[in-house]
CSV table of C-alpha atoms in Angstrom, one decimal:
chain,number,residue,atom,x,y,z
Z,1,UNK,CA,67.9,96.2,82.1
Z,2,UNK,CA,70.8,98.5,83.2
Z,3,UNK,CA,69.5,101.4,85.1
Z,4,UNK,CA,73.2,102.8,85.1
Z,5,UNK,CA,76.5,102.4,83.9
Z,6,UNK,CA,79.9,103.9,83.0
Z,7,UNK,CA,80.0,104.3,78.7
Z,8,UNK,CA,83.0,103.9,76.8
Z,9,UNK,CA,84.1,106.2,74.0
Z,10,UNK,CA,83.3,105.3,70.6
Z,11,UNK,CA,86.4,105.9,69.6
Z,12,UNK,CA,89.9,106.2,71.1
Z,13,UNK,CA,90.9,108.2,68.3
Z,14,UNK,CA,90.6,111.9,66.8
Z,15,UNK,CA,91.9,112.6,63.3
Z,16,UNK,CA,93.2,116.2,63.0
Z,17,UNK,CA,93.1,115.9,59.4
Z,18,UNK,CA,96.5,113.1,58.4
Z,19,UNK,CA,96.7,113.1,62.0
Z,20,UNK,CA,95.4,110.7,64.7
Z,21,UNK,CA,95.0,111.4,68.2
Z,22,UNK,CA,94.9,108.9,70.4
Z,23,UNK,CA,93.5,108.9,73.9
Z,24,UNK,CA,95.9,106.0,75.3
Z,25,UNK,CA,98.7,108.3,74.3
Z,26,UNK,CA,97.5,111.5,75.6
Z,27,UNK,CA,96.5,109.7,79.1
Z,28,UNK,CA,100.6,108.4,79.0
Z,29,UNK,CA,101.4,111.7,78.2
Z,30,UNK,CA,99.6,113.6,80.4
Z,31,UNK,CA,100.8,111.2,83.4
Z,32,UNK,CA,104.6,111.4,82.6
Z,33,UNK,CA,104.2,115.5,82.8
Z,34,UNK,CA,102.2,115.5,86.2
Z,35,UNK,CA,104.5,112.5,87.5
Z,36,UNK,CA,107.7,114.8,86.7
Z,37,UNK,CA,105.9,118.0,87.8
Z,38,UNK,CA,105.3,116.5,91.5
Z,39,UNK,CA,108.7,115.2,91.4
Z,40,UNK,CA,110.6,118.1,90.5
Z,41,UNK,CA,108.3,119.8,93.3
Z,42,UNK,CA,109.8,117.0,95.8
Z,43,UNK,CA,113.1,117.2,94.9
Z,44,UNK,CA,113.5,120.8,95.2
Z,45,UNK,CA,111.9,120.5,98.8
Z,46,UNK,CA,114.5,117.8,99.8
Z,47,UNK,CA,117.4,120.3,98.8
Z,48,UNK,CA,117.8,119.6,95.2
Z,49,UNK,CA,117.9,122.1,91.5
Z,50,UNK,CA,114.6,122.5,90.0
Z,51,UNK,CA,114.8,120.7,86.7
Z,52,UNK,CA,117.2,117.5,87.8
Z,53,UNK,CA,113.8,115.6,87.7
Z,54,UNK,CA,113.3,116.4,84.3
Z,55,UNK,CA,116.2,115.9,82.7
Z,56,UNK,CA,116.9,112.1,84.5
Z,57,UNK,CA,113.7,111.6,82.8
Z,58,UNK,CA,115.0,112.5,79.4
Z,59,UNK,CA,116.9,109.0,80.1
Z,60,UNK,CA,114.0,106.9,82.6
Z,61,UNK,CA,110.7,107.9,80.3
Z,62,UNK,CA,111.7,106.3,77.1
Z,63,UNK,CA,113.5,102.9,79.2
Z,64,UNK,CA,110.2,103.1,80.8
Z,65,UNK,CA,108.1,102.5,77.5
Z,66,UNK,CA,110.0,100.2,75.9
Z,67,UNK,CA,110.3,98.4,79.0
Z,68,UNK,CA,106.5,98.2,79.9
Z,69,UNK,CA,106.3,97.2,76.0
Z,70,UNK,CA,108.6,94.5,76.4
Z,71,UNK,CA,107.0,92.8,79.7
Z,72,UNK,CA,103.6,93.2,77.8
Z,73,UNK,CA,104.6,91.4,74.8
Z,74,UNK,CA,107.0,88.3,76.1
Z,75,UNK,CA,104.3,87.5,78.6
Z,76,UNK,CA,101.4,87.6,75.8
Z,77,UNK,CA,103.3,86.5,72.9
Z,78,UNK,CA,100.2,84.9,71.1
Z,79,UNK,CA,99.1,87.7,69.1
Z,80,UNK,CA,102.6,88.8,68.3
Z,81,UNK,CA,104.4,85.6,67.6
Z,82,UNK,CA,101.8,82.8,68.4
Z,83,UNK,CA,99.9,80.7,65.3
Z,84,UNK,CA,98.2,83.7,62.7
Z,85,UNK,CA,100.3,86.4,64.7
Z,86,UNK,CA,101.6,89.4,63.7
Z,87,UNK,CA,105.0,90.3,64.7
Z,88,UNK,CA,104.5,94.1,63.8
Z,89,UNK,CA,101.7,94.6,65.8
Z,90,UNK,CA,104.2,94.3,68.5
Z,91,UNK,CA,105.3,97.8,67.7
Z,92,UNK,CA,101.6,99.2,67.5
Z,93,UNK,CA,101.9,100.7,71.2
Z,94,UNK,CA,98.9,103.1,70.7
Z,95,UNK,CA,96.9,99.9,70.5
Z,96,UNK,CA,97.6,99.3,74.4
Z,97,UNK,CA,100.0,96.7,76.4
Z,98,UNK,CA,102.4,98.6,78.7
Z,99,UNK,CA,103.6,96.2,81.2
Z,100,UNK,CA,104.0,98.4,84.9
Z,101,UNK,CA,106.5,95.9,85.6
Z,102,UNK,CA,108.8,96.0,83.3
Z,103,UNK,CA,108.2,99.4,82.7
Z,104,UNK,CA,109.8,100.3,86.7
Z,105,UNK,CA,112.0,97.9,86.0
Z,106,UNK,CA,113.6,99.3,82.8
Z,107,UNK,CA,112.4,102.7,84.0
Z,108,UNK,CA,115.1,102.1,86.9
Z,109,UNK,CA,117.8,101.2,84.6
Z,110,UNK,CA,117.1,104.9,82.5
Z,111,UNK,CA,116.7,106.6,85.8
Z,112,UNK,CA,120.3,105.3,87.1
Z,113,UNK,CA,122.1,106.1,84.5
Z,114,UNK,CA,121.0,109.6,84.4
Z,115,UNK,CA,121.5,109.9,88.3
Z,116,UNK,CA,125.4,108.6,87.8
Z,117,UNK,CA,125.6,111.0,84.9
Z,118,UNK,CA,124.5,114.1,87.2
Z,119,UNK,CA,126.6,112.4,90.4
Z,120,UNK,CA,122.8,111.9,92.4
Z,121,UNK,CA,121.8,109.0,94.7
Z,122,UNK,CA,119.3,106.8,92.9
Z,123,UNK,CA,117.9,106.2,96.2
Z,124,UNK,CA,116.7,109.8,96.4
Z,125,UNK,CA,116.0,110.1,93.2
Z,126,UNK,CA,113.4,107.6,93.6
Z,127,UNK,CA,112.0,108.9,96.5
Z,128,UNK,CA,110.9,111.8,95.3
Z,129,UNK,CA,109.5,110.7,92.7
Z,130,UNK,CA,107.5,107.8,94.0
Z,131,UNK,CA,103.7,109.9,94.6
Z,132,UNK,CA,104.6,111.2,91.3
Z,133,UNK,CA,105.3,107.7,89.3
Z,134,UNK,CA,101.7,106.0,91.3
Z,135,UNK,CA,99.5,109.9,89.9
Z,136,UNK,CA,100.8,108.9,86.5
Z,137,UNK,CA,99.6,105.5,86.4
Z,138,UNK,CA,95.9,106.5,87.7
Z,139,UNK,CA,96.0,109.1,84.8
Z,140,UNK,CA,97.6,106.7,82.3
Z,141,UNK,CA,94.8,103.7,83.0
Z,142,UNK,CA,92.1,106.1,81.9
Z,143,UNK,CA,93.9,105.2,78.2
Z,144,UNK,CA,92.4,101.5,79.0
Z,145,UNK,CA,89.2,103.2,78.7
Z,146,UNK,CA,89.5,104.9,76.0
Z,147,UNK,CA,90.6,101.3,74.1
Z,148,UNK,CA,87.7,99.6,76.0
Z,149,UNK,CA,90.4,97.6,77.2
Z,150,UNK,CA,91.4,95.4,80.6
Z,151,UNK,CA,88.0,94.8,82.3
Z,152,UNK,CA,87.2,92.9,85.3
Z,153,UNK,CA,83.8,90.3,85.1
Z,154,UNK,CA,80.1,91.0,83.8
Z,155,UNK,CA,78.5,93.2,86.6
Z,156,UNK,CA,74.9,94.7,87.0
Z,157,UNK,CA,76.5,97.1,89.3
Z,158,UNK,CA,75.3,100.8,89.1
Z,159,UNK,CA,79.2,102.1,88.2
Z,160,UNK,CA,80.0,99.0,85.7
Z,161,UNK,CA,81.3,99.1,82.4
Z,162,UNK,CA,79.6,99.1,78.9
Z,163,UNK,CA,81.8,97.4,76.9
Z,164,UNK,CA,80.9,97.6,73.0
Z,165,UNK,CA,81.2,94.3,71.0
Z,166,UNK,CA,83.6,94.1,68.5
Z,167,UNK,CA,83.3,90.6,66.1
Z,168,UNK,CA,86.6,91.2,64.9
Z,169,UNK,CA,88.8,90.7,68.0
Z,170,UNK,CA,86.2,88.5,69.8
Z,171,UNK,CA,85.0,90.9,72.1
Z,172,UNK,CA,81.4,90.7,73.6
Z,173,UNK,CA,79.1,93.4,74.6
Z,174,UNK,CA,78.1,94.1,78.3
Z,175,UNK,CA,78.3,96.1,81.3
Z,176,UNK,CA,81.7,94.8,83.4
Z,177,UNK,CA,83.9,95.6,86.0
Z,178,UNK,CA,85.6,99.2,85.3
Z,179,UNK,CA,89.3,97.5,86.7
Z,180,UNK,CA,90.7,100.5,85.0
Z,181,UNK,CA,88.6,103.4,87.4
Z,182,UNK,CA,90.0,100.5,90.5
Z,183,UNK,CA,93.1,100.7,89.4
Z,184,UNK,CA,93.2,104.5,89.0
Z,185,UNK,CA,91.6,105.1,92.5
Z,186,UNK,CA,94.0,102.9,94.2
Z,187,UNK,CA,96.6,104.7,92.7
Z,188,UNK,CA,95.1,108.0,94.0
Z,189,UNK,CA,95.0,106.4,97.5
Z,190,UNK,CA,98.8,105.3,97.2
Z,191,UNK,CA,99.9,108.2,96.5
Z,192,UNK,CA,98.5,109.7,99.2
Z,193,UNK,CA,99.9,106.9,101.6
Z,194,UNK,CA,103.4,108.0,100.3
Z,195,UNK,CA,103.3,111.2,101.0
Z,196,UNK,CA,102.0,110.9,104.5
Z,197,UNK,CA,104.3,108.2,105.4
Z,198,UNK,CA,107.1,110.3,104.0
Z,199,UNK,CA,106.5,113.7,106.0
Z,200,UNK,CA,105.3,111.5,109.1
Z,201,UNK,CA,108.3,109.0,109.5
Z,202,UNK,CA,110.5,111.2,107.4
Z,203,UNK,CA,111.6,107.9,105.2
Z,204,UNK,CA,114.7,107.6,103.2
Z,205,UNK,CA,117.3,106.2,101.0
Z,206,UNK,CA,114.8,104.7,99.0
Z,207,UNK,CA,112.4,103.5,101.6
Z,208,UNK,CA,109.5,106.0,99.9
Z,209,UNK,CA,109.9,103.7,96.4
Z,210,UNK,CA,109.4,100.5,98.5
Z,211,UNK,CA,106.1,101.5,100.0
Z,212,UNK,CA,104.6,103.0,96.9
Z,213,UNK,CA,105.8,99.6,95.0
Z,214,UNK,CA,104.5,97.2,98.3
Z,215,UNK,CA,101.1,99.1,98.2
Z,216,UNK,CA,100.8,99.0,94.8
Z,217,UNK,CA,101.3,95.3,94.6
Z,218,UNK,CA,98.6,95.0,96.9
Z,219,UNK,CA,95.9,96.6,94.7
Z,220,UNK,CA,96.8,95.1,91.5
Z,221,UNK,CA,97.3,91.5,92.7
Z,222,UNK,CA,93.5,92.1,93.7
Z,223,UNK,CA,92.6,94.3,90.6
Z,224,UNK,CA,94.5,91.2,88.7
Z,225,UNK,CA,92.2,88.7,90.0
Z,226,UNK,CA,89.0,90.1,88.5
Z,227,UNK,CA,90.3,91.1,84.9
Z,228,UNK,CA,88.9,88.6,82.5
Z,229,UNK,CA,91.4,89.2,79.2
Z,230,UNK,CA,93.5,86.0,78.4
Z,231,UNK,CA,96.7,85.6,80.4
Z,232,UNK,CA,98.9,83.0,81.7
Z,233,UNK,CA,98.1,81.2,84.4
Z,234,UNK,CA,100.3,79.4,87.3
Z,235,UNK,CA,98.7,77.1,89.9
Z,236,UNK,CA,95.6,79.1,89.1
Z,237,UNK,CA,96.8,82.1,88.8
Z,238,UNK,CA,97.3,84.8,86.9
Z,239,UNK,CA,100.9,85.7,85.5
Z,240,UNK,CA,100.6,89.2,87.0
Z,241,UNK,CA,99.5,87.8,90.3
Z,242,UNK,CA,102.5,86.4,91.0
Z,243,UNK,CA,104.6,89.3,89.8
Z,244,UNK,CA,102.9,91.2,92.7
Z,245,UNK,CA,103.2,88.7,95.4
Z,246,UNK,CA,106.9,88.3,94.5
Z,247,UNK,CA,107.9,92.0,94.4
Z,248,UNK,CA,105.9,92.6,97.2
Z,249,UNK,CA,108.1,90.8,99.4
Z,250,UNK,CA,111.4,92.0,97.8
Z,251,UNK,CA,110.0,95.7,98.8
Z,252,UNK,CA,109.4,94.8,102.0
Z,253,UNK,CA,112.7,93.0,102.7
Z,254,UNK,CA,114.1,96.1,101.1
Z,255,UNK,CA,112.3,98.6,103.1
Z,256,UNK,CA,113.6,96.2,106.5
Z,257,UNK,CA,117.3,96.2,105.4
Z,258,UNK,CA,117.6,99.7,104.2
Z,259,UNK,CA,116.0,101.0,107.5
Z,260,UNK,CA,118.3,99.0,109.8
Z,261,UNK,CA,121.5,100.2,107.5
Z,262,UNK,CA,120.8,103.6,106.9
Z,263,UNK,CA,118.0,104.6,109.2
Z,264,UNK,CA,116.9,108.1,108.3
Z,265,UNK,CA,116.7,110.6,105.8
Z,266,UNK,CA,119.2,112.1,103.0
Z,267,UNK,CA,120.5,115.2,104.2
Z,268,UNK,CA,122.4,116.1,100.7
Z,269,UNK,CA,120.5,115.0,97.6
Z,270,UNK,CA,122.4,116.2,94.9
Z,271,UNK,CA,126.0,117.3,96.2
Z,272,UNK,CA,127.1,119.4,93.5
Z,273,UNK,CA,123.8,121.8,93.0
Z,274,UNK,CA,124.4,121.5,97.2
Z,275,UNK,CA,127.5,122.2,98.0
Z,276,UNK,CA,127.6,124.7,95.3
Z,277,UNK,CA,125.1,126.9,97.1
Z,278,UNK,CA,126.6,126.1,100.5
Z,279,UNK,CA,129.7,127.7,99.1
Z,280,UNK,CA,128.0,130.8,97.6
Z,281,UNK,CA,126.1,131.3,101.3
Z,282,UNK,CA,129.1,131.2,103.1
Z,283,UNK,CA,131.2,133.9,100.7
Z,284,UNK,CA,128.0,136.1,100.7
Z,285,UNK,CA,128.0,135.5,104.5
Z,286,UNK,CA,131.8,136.1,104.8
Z,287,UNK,CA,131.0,139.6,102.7
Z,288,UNK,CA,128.5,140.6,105.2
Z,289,UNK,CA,130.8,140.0,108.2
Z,290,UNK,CA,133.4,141.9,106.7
Z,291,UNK,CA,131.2,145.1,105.8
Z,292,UNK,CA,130.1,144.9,109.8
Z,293,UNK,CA,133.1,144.5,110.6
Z,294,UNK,CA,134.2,147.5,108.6
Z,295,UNK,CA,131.4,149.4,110.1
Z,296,UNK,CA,132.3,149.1,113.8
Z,297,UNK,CA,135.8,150.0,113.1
Z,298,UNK,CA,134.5,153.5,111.7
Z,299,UNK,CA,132.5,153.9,114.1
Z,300,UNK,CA,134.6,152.8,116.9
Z,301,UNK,CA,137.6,155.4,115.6
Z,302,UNK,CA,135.3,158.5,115.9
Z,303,UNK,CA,133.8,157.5,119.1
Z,304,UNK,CA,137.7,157.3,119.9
Z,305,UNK,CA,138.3,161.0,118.6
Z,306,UNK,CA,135.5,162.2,120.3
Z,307,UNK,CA,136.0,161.6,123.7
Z,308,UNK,CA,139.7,162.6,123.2
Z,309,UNK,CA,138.4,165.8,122.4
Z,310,UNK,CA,136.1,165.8,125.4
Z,311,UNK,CA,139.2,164.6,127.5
Z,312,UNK,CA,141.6,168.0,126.7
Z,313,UNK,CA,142.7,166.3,123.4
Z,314,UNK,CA,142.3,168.7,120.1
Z,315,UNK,CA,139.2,170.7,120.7
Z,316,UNK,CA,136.4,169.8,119.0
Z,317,UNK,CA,135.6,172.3,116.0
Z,318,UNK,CA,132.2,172.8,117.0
Z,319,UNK,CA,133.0,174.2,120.4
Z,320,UNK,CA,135.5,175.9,119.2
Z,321,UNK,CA,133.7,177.9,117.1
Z,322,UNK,CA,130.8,178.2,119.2
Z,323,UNK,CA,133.1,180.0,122.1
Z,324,UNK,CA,134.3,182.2,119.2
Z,325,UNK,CA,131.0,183.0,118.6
Z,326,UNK,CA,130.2,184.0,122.5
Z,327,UNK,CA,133.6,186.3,122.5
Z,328,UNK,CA,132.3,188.4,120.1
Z,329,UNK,CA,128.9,188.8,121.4
């Protein structure tokens, strides 16, 4: 008998009357907006215009989804283009099956373009929006539960799963794993890595992205290994497994090279907005001098005048009427 457990919705969806609301895309939702939100927080902090973030996203958020939709359905083709599949089901993203992979990696391809587009380093780009990208995915796996979804092995454990059985799909009832709370706590703790890392080493030039993509890897190859949904495997394991352990060591080597080539941090982030307002602060300052300078002039002619009169030079009118005033009293 389970003493305790985690339930799953009944539903993942909410009609508002010809409406449907679904949690999986709320959760997405909600992580892209607080993803962007801590960017554009970031970015201004590192010198940039408040808004860049957004508007690169405009281009990134939408590569993103069909890119994660993509990874999702060429490495599980089966139910899509397998024996008795269903080839539009591969559009049906609200039913779940957003590849992180190929979501970053189509993400990256949005994200550049808008960076050349606004003349901004990718590199920095990235980097500020790295704690941002790993607090979106803890929100967005919370969508997994709503589609009871993604779990890990049958567990008696006091935070497991219920899991609702479902004839239709072939899903059996039970308390589980809840991969999609580890996933979304790991996450949490990654993005907190990132952002120490980054104030305490003062990383750069796209070193920030490498350690949130390393450490994530290192969760989900983990996380990977206790999901029990049907996936391909290679010398016994799983597909995604091996996605980690290879991009795991590309972000490594990266983080390596990129420190020995361009150790430090970005000083200019986005030279237009930049210069721009290194221009305005030097005419305001410019102004300022001028006005001083205009000041001590004044100032320095009447001190001149002044002691000229206190020298035998014109009197000065106020004496001059003052000893008038004496005479006649």
């Amino acid at each position: 008998m389970d003493l305790a457990f985690i339930p799953s919705p009944s539903t993942g969806v909410v009609h508002l009357g010809p409406i449907p609301l679904r949690g999986y895309a709320f959760c997405i939702i909600i992580g892209v907006f607080v993803g962007v939100w801590l960017g554009n927080r970031r970015w201004v902090q590192r010198g940039g215009r408040s808004g860049t973030v957004a508007d690169i996203a405009v281009w990134a958020v939408p590569f993103g989804l069909v890119g994660g939709r993509l990874y999702h359905v060429i490495t599980t083709y089966e139910p899509y283009f397998g024996k008795n599949g269903h080839p539009l089901d591969a559009f049906k993203v609200w039913q779940g099956g957003l590849g992180i992979w190929g979501a970053v990696a189509l993400g990256a391809l949005g994200a550049w373009i808008g960076c050349r587009r606004r003349g901004i380093p990718m590199p920095a780009y990235a980097d500020a929006l790295a704690p941002g990208l790993a607090i979106g995915q803890a929100i967005g796996r919370w969508g997994n539960w709503f589609n009871q979804e993604l779990y890990g092995k049958p567990t008696d454990l006091p935070w497991a799963l219920k899991i609702d059985p479902d004839p239709a799909i072939g899903r059996i009832g039970g308390t589980y794993h809840p991969t999609f709370l580890y996933e979304c706590l790991w996450c949490l703790g990654v993005a907190a890595l990132v952002i120490w890392a980054d104030k305490r080493f003062r990383l750069g030039h796209g070193r920030v992205f490498a350690l949130y993509v390393a450490a994530y890897c290192v969760g989900r190859a983990w996380i990977e290994y206790m999901r029990v949904d049907e996936a391909h495997h290679i010398l016994g394991l799983r597909l995604n497994d091996w996605t980690s352990l290879v991009v795991f060591v590309l972000a490594v080597v990266y983080m390596i090279v990129s420190a020995k080539k361009a150790p430090g941090r970005e000083e200019i982030v986005e030279p237009e907005w930049q210069l721009a307002e290194g221009a305005q602060d030097d005419a305001a300052g410019t102004a300022h001098a001028r006005v001083a300078e205009g000041a001590a002039e004044v100032k320095l002619t009447k001190d001149t005048k002044a002691a000229e009169g206190a020298a035998g030079g014109k009197p000065d009118p106020a004496e001059a009427a003052g000893s008038q005033g004496g005479a006649k009293t």
